[in-house]
XYZ file of C-alpha atoms in Angstrom:
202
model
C 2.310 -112.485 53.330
C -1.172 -112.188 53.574
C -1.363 -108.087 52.649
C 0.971 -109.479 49.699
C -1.038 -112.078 48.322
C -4.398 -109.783 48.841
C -2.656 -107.013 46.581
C -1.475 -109.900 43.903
C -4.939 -110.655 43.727
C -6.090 -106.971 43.363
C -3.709 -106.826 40.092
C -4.833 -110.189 39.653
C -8.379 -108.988 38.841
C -7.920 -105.867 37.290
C -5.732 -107.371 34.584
C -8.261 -109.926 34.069
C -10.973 -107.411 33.580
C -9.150 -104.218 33.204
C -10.294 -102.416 36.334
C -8.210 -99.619 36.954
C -9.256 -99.418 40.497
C -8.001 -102.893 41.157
C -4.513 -102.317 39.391
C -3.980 -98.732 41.183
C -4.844 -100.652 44.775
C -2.599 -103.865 43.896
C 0.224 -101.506 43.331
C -0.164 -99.390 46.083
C -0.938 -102.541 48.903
C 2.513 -103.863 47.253
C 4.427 -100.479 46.946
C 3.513 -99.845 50.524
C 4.403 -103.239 51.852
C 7.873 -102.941 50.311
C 8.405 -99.606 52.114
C 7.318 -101.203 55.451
C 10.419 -103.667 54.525
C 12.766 -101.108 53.748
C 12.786 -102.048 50.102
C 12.241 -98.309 48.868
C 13.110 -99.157 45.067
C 10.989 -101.551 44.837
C 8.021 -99.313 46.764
C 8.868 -96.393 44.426
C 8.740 -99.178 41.078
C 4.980 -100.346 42.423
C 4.021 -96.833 43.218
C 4.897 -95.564 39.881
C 3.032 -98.746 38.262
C -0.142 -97.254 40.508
C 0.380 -93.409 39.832
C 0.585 -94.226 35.800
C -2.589 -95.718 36.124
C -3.976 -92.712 38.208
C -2.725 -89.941 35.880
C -3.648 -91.675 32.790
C -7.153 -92.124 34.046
C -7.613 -89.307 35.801
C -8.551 -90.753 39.098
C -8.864 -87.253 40.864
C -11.021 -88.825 43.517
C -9.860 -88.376 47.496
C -10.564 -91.634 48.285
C -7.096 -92.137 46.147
C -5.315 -89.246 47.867
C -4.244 -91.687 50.502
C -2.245 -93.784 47.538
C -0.826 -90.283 46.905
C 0.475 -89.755 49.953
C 2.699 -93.233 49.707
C 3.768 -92.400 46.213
C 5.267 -88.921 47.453
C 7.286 -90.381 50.228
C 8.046 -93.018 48.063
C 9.451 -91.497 45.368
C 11.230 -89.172 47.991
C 12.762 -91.894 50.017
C 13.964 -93.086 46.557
C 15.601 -90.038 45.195
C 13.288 -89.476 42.826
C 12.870 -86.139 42.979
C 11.001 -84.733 39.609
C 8.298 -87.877 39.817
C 7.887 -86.761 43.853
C 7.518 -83.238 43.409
C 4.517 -83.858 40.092
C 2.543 -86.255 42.880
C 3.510 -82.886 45.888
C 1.722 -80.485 43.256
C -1.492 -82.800 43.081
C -1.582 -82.975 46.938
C -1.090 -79.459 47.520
C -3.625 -78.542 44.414
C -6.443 -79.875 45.631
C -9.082 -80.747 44.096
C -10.050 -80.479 47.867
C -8.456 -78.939 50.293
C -7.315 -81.306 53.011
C -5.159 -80.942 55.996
C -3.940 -84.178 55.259
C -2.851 -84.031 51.725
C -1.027 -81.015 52.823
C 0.262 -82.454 55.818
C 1.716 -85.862 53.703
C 2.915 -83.059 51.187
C 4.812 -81.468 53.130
C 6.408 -84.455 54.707
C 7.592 -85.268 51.380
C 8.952 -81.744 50.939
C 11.269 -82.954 54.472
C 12.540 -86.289 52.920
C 13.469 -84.050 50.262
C 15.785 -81.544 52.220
C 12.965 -78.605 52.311
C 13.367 -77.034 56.115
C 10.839 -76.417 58.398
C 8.636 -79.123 56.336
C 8.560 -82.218 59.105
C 7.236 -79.543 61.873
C 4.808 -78.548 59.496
C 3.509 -82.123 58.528
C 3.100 -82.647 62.128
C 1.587 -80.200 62.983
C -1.212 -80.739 59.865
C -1.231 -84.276 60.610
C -1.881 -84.061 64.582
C -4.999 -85.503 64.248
C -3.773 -88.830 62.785
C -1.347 -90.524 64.959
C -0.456 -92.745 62.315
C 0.582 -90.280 59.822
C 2.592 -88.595 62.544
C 4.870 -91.433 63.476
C 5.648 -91.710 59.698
C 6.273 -88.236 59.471
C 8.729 -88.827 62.740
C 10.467 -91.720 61.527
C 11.475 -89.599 57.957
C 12.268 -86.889 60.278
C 14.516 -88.914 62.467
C 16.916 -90.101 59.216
C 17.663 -86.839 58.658
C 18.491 -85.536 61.753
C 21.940 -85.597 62.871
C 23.583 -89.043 64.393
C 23.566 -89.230 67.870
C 22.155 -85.801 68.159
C 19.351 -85.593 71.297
C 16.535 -84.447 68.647
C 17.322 -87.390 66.491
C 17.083 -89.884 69.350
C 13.580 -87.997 70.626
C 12.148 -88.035 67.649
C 13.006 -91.758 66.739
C 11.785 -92.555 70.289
C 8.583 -90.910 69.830
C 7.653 -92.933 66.781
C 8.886 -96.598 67.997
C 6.628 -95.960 71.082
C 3.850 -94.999 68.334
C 4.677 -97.534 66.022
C 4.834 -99.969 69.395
C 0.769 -98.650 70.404
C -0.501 -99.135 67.256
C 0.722 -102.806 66.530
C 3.105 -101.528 63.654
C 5.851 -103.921 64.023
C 7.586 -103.248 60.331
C 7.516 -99.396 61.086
C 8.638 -99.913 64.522
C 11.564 -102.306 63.676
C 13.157 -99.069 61.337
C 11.662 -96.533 63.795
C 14.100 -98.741 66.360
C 17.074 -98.591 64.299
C 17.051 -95.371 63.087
C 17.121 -94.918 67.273
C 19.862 -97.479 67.400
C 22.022 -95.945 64.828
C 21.758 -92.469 66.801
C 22.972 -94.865 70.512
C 26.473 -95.685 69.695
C 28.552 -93.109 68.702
C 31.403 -94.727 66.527
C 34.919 -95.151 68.645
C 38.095 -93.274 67.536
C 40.807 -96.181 66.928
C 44.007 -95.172 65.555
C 46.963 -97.669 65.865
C 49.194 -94.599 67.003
C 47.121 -91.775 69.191
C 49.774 -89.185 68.728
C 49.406 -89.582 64.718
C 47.321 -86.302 64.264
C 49.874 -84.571 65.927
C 52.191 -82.117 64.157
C 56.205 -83.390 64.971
C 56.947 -80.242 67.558
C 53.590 -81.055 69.684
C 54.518 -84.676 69.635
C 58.354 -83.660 71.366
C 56.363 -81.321 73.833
């Protein structure tokens, strides 16, 4: 509530006197406290408030390649795959080369089904424990259900989530574990019903 109303106030200001700073922040603080939720459509609607402002200003700076980062796994979480891959080019361009942009690149290359692209981010992002659970979390939704490396990985980032005080994150780090700890019971009202009518006589 707090994070929301200090990101109201952001947009707040820079409406008033049309500071594009302001309005790029205010929609990133809200787009990235919606994905913390789980609301992804409404993340991907703020980010694409703040990257319009961004590419029509040309705010090229890398103080705002952080807000880039968001907006790529936003509009990857939310299927929107043309407006994820323009922000991907950005990161991966430059105009400095960081192991970071790269590293959030290609984690947004994983959410959108490229392989080999979560072991990459991690290993690009090692140095920022932070970036790595997020990077584990996305991993761990795509993983199989109930498989061992989708429960490891979703382990690994509740207990970083957990360290770092990231209770949003770690509440879907947890059930992205919990929906990979019960695999769903077979119930049929008649067990034999799959059978063909000669293995049922035998």
């Amino acid at each position: 509530e707090v994070a929301t109303e200090w990101a109201s106030r952001c947009l707040e200001v820079g409406r008033r006197h049309g500071l594009t700073a302001f309005l790029i922040d205010g929609h990133h603080r809200l787009g990235l406290i919606h994905l913390s939720a789980g609301r992804v459509e409404r993340a991907a609607d703020q980010f694409a408030d703040a990257w319009n402002q961004m590419t029509a200003h040309g705010y090229r700076h890398p103080g705002y390649t952080h807000a880039r980062g968001d907006i790529a796994e936003g509009f990857a979480l939310a299927g929107r795959t043309n407006d994820a891959r323009s922000v991907i080019a950005e990161l991966e361009a430059g105009p400095f080369d960081l192991p970071w942009a790269q590293g959030v690149a290609a984690r947004a290359r994983g959410i959108l089904g490229e392989a080999g692209q979560f072991e990459r981010a991690v290993s690009l992002l090692h140095e920022s424990p932070w970036e790595v659970a997020r990077t584990q979390l996305a991993w761990a939704r795509t993983l199989p259900v109930h498989s061992v490396d989708q429960r490891m990985t979703a382990e690994a980032a509740v207990a970083a989530f957990d360290s770092m005080g990231a209770r949003p994150w770690a509440a879907m780090a947890r059930a992205a574990l919990a929906q990979g700890e019960h695999p769903p019971s077979i119930q049929s009202a008649d067990p034999l019903a799959q059978l063909s009518g000669r293995e049922r006589t035998v």
